mmCIF file of C-alpha atoms and ligand atoms in Angstrom:
data_model
loop_
_atom_site.group_PDB
_atom_site.id
_atom_site.type_symbol
_atom_site.label_atom_id
_atom_site.label_comp_id
_atom_site.label_asym_id
_atom_site.label_seq_id
_atom_site.Cartn_x
_atom_site.Cartn_y
_atom_site.Cartn_z
ATOM 1 C CA MET E 1 -0.282 -0.234 0.125
ATOM 2 C CA HIS E 2 1.338 3.116 -1.018
ATOM 3 C CA ILE E 3 1.008 6.348 1.370
ATOM 4 C CA GLU E 4 2.218 9.353 0.760
ATOM 5 C CA VAL E 5 2.086 12.447 3.303
ATOM 6 C CA ILE E 6 2.034 15.928 2.437
ATOM 7 C CA ALA E 7 3.254 18.841 4.974
ATOM 8 C CA ASN E 8 0.471 21.100 4.612
ATOM 9 C CA ILE E 9 -2.554 22.163 2.929
ATOM 10 C CA GLY E 10 -0.672 24.841 0.732
ATOM 11 C CA GLU E 11 1.179 21.770 -0.832
ATOM 12 C CA ALA E 12 -1.524 19.610 -1.452
ATOM 13 C CA ARG E 13 -2.843 19.393 -5.386
ATOM 14 C CA SER E 14 -6.306 18.653 -5.787
ATOM 15 C CA ASP E 15 -5.905 17.121 -9.113
ATOM 16 C CA GLU E 16 -3.533 14.527 -7.577
ATOM 17 C CA PHE E 17 -6.134 13.083 -5.521
ATOM 18 C CA LEU E 18 -8.497 11.613 -8.214
ATOM 19 C CA HIS E 19 -8.853 7.943 -7.495
ATOM 20 C CA LYS E 20 -7.349 7.856 -4.170
ATOM 21 C CA THR E 21 -8.080 8.012 -0.439
ATOM 22 C CA VAL E 22 -7.044 10.978 1.385
ATOM 23 C CA ILE E 23 -7.075 11.302 5.138
ATOM 24 C CA VAL E 24 -7.050 14.863 6.058
ATOM 25 C CA ILE E 25 -5.479 15.058 9.474
ATOM 26 C CA ASP E 26 -6.021 18.566 11.609
ATOM 27 C CA VAL E 27 -5.051 17.479 15.369
ATOM 28 C CA LEU E 28 -5.588 20.721 16.874
ATOM 29 C CA ARG E 29 -8.424 21.049 16.589
ATOM 30 C CA ALA E 30 -10.775 20.726 13.240
ATOM 31 C CA THR E 31 -10.367 16.881 12.686
ATOM 32 C CA SER E 32 -10.361 16.142 16.508
ATOM 33 C CA THR E 33 -13.780 18.110 16.786
ATOM 34 C CA ILE E 34 -15.341 16.372 13.935
ATOM 35 C CA ILE E 35 -14.680 13.151 15.049
ATOM 36 C CA THR E 36 -15.593 14.018 18.705
ATOM 37 C CA ALA E 37 -18.989 15.263 17.200
ATOM 38 C CA LEU E 38 -19.895 12.232 15.239
ATOM 39 C CA MET E 39 -18.818 9.855 18.148
ATOM 40 C CA ASN E 40 -21.460 12.014 20.143
ATOM 41 C CA GLY E 41 -24.148 11.265 17.672
ATOM 42 C CA SER E 42 -24.241 14.220 15.522
ATOM 43 C CA ARG E 43 -26.113 13.232 12.167
ATOM 44 C CA GLY E 44 -23.340 15.108 10.208
ATOM 45 C CA VAL E 45 -20.818 17.514 10.121
ATOM 46 C CA VAL E 46 -20.323 19.920 6.901
ATOM 47 C CA PRO E 47 -17.105 21.550 6.555
ATOM 48 C CA VAL E 48 -16.637 24.957 5.095
ATOM 49 C CA ASP E 49 -14.256 27.124 4.210
ATOM 50 C CA THR E 50 -15.708 30.393 4.786
ATOM 51 C CA VAL E 51 -18.080 32.111 7.641
ATOM 52 C CA ILE E 52 -20.512 33.303 4.906
ATOM 53 C CA LYS E 53 -20.809 29.887 3.217
ATOM 54 C CA ALA E 54 -21.651 28.578 6.929
ATOM 55 C CA LYS E 55 -24.188 30.942 7.481
ATOM 56 C CA GLU E 56 -25.897 30.518 4.058
ATOM 57 C CA LEU E 57 -25.796 26.550 4.598
ATOM 58 C CA ALA E 58 -27.318 26.789 8.203
ATOM 59 C CA LYS E 59 -31.053 25.670 8.238
ATOM 60 C CA GLU E 60 -33.121 26.298 11.449
ATOM 61 C CA ASP E 61 -32.268 23.310 12.740
ATOM 62 C CA ASP E 62 -28.700 22.868 12.246
ATOM 63 C CA LEU E 63 -25.882 24.128 14.821
ATOM 64 C CA LEU E 64 -22.720 26.311 13.659
ATOM 65 C CA GLY E 65 -19.278 26.078 15.034
ATOM 66 C CA GLY E 66 -15.797 27.119 14.264
ATOM 67 C CA GLU E 67 -13.274 29.628 14.947
ATOM 68 C CA ARG E 68 -11.315 32.711 13.537
ATOM 69 C CA TYR E 69 -7.930 33.028 15.850
ATOM 70 C CA CYS E 70 -8.969 30.307 18.059
ATOM 71 C CA LYS E 71 -12.264 32.186 19.033
ATOM 72 C CA LYS E 72 -15.938 31.155 18.492
ATOM 73 C CA ILE E 73 -17.128 33.107 15.944
ATOM 74 C CA PRO E 74 -19.845 35.731 16.872
ATOM 75 C CA GLY E 75 -23.558 34.194 16.654
ATOM 76 C CA PHE E 76 -22.180 30.637 16.117
ATOM 77 C CA ASP E 77 -23.432 28.128 18.636
ATOM 78 C CA PHE E 78 -19.870 26.469 19.320
ATOM 79 C CA GLY E 79 -16.024 27.205 18.748
ATOM 80 C CA ASN E 80 -13.528 24.506 17.698
ATOM 81 C CA SER E 81 -12.949 22.829 20.772
ATOM 82 C CA PRO E 82 -14.093 19.094 20.917
ATOM 83 C CA LEU E 83 -14.958 19.675 24.564
ATOM 84 C CA GLU E 84 -17.861 21.501 23.149
ATOM 85 C CA TYR E 85 -19.413 19.002 21.085
ATOM 86 C CA THR E 86 -21.160 16.915 23.837
ATOM 87 C CA ARG E 87 -23.504 14.168 23.466
ATOM 88 C CA GLU E 88 -25.956 16.504 24.948
ATOM 89 C CA ALA E 89 -25.295 19.268 23.013
ATOM 90 C CA VAL E 90 -24.722 17.647 19.356
ATOM 91 C CA HIS E 91 -26.819 14.418 19.100
ATOM 92 C CA GLY E 92 -29.162 14.160 16.413
ATOM 93 C CA LYS E 93 -28.254 17.515 15.168
ATOM 94 C CA ARG E 94 -26.437 18.585 11.808
ATOM 95 C CA ILE E 95 -23.386 20.696 12.406
ATOM 96 C CA ILE E 96 -22.000 23.252 10.166
ATOM 97 C CA LEU E 97 -18.203 23.773 10.882
ATOM 98 C CA THR E 98 -15.585 26.541 9.470
ATOM 99 C CA THR E 99 -12.187 26.530 10.860
ATOM 100 C CA THR E 100 -8.748 28.396 9.583
ATOM 101 C CA ASN E 101 -7.257 25.040 8.569
ATOM 102 C CA GLY E 102 -9.125 21.512 8.800
ATOM 103 C CA THR E 103 -12.168 22.294 7.060
ATOM 104 C CA ARG E 104 -10.349 24.202 4.225
ATOM 105 C CA GLY E 105 -8.152 21.092 3.773
ATOM 106 C CA ILE E 106 -11.089 18.689 3.507
ATOM 107 C CA GLN E 107 -12.566 21.023 0.890
ATOM 108 C CA LYS E 108 -9.321 21.132 -1.001
ATOM 109 C CA ALA E 109 -9.584 16.889 -0.834
ATOM 110 C CA ILE E 110 -12.991 16.702 -2.364
ATOM 111 C CA LYS E 111 -11.496 15.386 -5.842
ATOM 112 C CA ALA E 112 -10.716 11.967 -3.820
ATOM 113 C CA ASP E 113 -12.291 9.023 -4.146
ATOM 114 C CA ARG E 114 -12.817 9.185 -0.297
ATOM 115 C CA VAL E 115 -11.947 11.906 2.237
ATOM 116 C CA LEU E 116 -11.678 10.868 5.869
ATOM 117 C CA ALA E 117 -10.601 12.727 8.818
ATOM 118 C CA GLY E 118 -7.772 11.474 10.983
ATOM 119 C CA ALA E 119 -6.322 12.610 14.087
ATOM 120 C CA ILE E 120 -4.758 11.015 17.232
ATOM 121 C CA ILE E 121 -8.051 10.125 19.123
ATOM 122 C CA ASN E 122 -8.822 7.860 15.757
ATOM 123 C CA GLY E 123 -4.938 7.007 14.502
ATOM 124 C CA ARG E 124 -5.766 3.224 14.526
ATOM 125 C CA ALA E 125 -9.163 3.249 12.757
ATOM 126 C CA SER E 126 -8.228 5.814 10.271
ATOM 127 C CA ALA E 127 -5.365 3.290 9.149
ATOM 128 C CA LEU E 128 -7.872 0.348 9.154
ATOM 129 C CA ALA E 129 -10.105 2.313 6.993
ATOM 130 C CA ALA E 130 -7.727 3.510 4.641
ATOM 131 C CA ILE E 131 -6.742 -0.260 4.086
ATOM 132 C CA GLU E 132 -10.232 -1.347 4.045
ATOM 133 C CA LEU E 133 -10.751 1.158 0.925
ATOM 134 C CA LYS E 134 -7.708 -0.475 -1.192
ATOM 135 C CA ARG E 135 -6.820 2.647 -2.789
ATOM 136 C CA ASP E 136 -3.216 4.555 -2.631
ATOM 137 C CA THR E 137 -3.847 6.985 0.198
ATOM 138 C CA VAL E 138 -2.629 10.332 0.792
ATOM 139 C CA ILE E 139 -2.176 11.894 4.276
ATOM 140 C CA VAL E 140 -2.687 15.772 4.131
ATOM 141 C CA CYS E 141 -1.204 17.140 7.318
ATOM 142 C CA ALA E 142 -3.477 20.515 7.391
ATOM 143 C CA GLY E 143 -0.855 22.684 9.023
ATOM 144 C CA THR E 144 -1.321 26.383 10.012
ATOM 145 C CA GLN E 145 -2.149 28.937 7.251
ATOM 146 C CA ASP E 146 0.120 26.609 5.001
ATOM 147 C CA VAL E 147 2.839 26.007 7.429
ATOM 148 C CA PHE E 148 3.680 22.759 8.439
ATOM 149 C CA SER E 149 2.619 22.046 12.184
ATOM 150 C CA LEU E 150 4.416 18.886 14.214
ATOM 151 C CA GLU E 151 1.224 17.431 15.890
ATOM 152 C CA ASP E 152 -0.198 16.880 12.519
ATOM 153 C CA GLY E 153 2.887 15.213 11.411
ATOM 154 C CA ILE E 154 3.318 13.242 14.501
ATOM 155 C CA CYS E 155 -0.182 12.093 13.768
ATOM 156 C CA ALA E 156 0.611 10.690 9.877
ATOM 157 C CA GLY E 157 3.893 8.930 11.732
ATOM 158 C CA LEU E 158 0.809 7.122 13.917
ATOM 159 C CA ILE E 159 -1.400 6.393 11.022
ATOM 160 C CA LEU E 160 1.537 5.177 8.976
ATOM 161 C CA ASP E 161 2.834 2.778 12.126
ATOM 162 C CA GLU E 162 -0.457 1.413 12.520
ATOM 163 C CA ILE E 163 -0.877 0.470 8.767
ATOM 164 C CA ALA E 164 2.774 -1.176 8.800
ATOM 165 C CA ASP E 165 1.362 -3.077 11.938
ATOM 166 C CA LEU E 166 -1.583 -4.016 10.486
ATOM 167 C CA LEU E 167 -0.223 -4.921 7.028
ATOM 168 C CA GLY E 168 3.304 -6.166 7.579
ATOM 169 C CA GLU E 169 6.276 -3.544 7.503
ATOM 170 C CA PRO E 170 7.138 -4.327 3.668
ATOM 171 C CA HIS E 171 3.624 -3.647 2.554
ATOM 172 C CA MET E 172 3.784 -0.161 3.978
ATOM 173 C CA ILE E 173 5.446 2.231 1.502
ATOM 174 C CA THR E 174 5.652 5.895 1.920
ATOM 175 C CA ASN E 175 7.475 9.082 0.881
ATOM 176 C CA ASP E 176 10.786 10.419 2.796
ATOM 177 C CA PHE E 177 8.344 12.963 4.417
ATOM 178 C CA GLY E 178 5.933 10.061 5.655
ATOM 179 C CA LEU E 179 9.481 8.076 7.074
ATOM 180 C CA ALA E 180 10.553 11.083 9.063
ATOM 181 C CA MET E 181 6.807 11.807 10.297
ATOM 182 C CA ARG E 182 7.105 7.966 11.407
ATOM 183 C CA GLY E 183 10.200 8.618 13.175
ATOM 184 C CA CYS E 184 8.908 11.373 14.775
ATOM 185 C CA TYR E 185 5.933 9.609 16.063
ATOM 186 C CA LEU E 186 7.984 6.804 17.618
ATOM 187 C CA GLU E 187 10.131 9.116 19.573
ATOM 188 C CA ALA E 188 7.326 10.996 20.457
ATOM 189 C CA LYS E 189 4.555 8.097 21.407
ATOM 190 C CA SER E 190 5.450 7.613 25.130
ATOM 191 C CA HIS E 191 5.131 11.381 25.567
ATOM 192 C CA LEU E 192 2.610 12.583 23.206
ATOM 193 C CA PHE E 193 0.848 15.440 25.310
ATOM 194 C CA GLU E 194 4.133 17.064 26.283
ATOM 195 C CA THR E 195 5.488 17.133 23.016
ATOM 196 C CA ILE E 196 2.252 18.288 21.456
ATOM 197 C CA LEU E 197 2.109 21.389 24.142
ATOM 198 C CA ALA E 198 5.606 21.781 23.306
ATOM 199 C CA CYS E 199 4.626 22.579 19.539
ATOM 200 C CA SER E 200 3.787 25.897 18.354
ATOM 201 C CA ASN E 201 -0.047 25.001 18.243
ATOM 202 C CA GLY E 202 0.061 23.318 21.706
ATOM 203 C CA LYS E 203 1.544 26.589 22.889
ATOM 204 C CA LYS E 204 -0.661 28.738 21.268
ATOM 205 C CA MET E 205 -3.777 26.702 22.763
ATOM 206 C CA LYS E 206 -2.507 26.815 26.275
ATOM 207 C CA LYS E 207 -2.129 30.456 26.088
ATOM 208 C CA SER E 208 -5.989 30.818 24.633
ATOM 209 C CA GLY E 209 -7.107 28.829 27.676
ATOM 210 C CA PHE E 210 -7.696 25.737 25.686
ATOM 211 C CA LEU E 211 -4.983 23.069 27.443
ATOM 212 C CA ALA E 212 -7.988 20.712 28.190
ATOM 213 C CA ASP E 213 -8.289 20.376 24.225
ATOM 214 C CA VAL E 214 -4.462 19.299 23.987
ATOM 215 C CA GLU E 215 -4.542 16.829 26.512
ATOM 216 C CA LEU E 216 -7.725 15.272 24.954
ATOM 217 C CA CYS E 217 -6.469 15.574 21.161
ATOM 218 C CA SER E 218 -3.409 13.831 22.242
ATOM 219 C CA LYS E 219 -4.949 10.412 23.335
ATOM 220 C CA MET E 220 -4.244 7.997 21.244
ATOM 221 C CA ASN E 221 -6.811 5.545 19.947
ATOM 222 C CA LEU E 222 -9.900 6.861 21.853
ATOM 223 C CA THR E 223 -12.527 5.837 19.271
ATOM 224 C CA ASP E 224 -13.353 3.843 16.412
ATOM 225 C CA CYS E 225 -15.244 7.003 14.649
ATOM 226 C CA VAL E 226 -13.764 7.934 11.092
ATOM 227 C CA PRO E 227 -15.411 10.589 9.716
ATOM 228 C CA VAL E 228 -15.816 10.328 5.688
ATOM 229 C CA LEU E 229 -17.624 12.663 3.428
ATOM 230 C CA GLU E 230 -20.570 12.013 1.617
ATOM 231 C CA HIS E 231 -21.752 13.958 -0.435
ATOM 232 C CA ASP E 232 -20.955 17.498 1.400
ATOM 233 C CA GLN E 233 -21.287 16.098 4.982
ATOM 234 C CA MET E 234 -18.936 14.014 7.250
ATOM 235 C CA VAL E 235 -20.553 11.057 8.675
ATOM 236 C CA PRO E 236 -19.199 7.905 10.684
ATOM 237 C CA TYR E 237 -17.319 5.733 8.045
ATOM 238 C CA GLY E 238 -18.745 2.139 7.712
ATOM 239 C CA ARG E 239 -22.232 2.412 9.282
HETATM 240 O O1 LIG M 301 -9.335 26.130 16.458
HETATM 241 C C1 LIG M 301 -8.016 25.832 16.262
HETATM 242 O O2 LIG M 301 -7.422 24.882 16.685
HETATM 243 C C2 LIG M 301 -7.336 26.196 14.630
HETATM 244 C C3 LIG M 301 -7.128 27.909 14.951
HETATM 245 S S1 LIG M 301 -5.524 28.397 14.361
HETATM 246 O O3 LIG M 301 -5.888 28.394 12.826
HETATM 247 O O4 LIG M 301 -4.329 27.348 14.394
HETATM 248 O O5 LIG M 301 -5.122 29.542 14.873
HETATM 249 O O6 LIG M 301 -7.883 26.160 13.392
HETATM 250 P P1 LIG M 301 -7.787 24.334 13.079
HETATM 251 O O7 LIG M 301 -8.612 24.786 11.569
HETATM 252 O O8 LIG M 301 -8.775 23.429 13.563
HETATM 253 O O9 LIG M 301 -6.189 24.386 12.635
HETATM 254 MG MG1 MG M 302 -5.024 22.903 13.122
#
């Protein structure tokens, strides 16, 4: 199985995603938030790139979520903290979500055969889903404003490591950046929270009052829920 890892959304070329599975990773925090919302029974998360589109799409019964500069958008129901997306708040609801990087990354991947949302909290399940889909796979690390973010790279390394574990080492073939990210993950796996907290986004989250988000988003394999894009919304894969 071939898995190419791309360092940030700016480096992603959407035409190269045709016929492939794309896993978009935004550990802090968009994909961790989408996974949490679906895990807690949201009936779908619609990822959009702009605030205007989010407001236009939202029907009366929908919830609006997202951030700009890490803060909840005025008039929205939620920000981008996975901790806000509780079962009580989201069960049975459709959510329209717009964030600076992650939802933009998902939009950029729409030409893919399948688009999955990966994070540390669903790393092994994302690996399993990608294997089941039997396509060449691209892992897009969302990054921040088109610059690489280490927490996304570490998560890519986790998914590669799980794929190697599930398929056998010789069957996991990745690019040089993927090899480097797997190395980073193996070095950091025993102290993921501390490593992610030391990253620039980890420090930014702590400064903005979201230390608990970093803690949650650093927990490995918390859930089997893997969001997959169907039409315009993300729903749990395989259900
Ligand atoms: O809310 C977040 O965690 C970030 C904000 S920022 O772009 O890193 O300032 O957005 P995300 O799209 O989840 O990376
Ligand atoms: Mg991010």
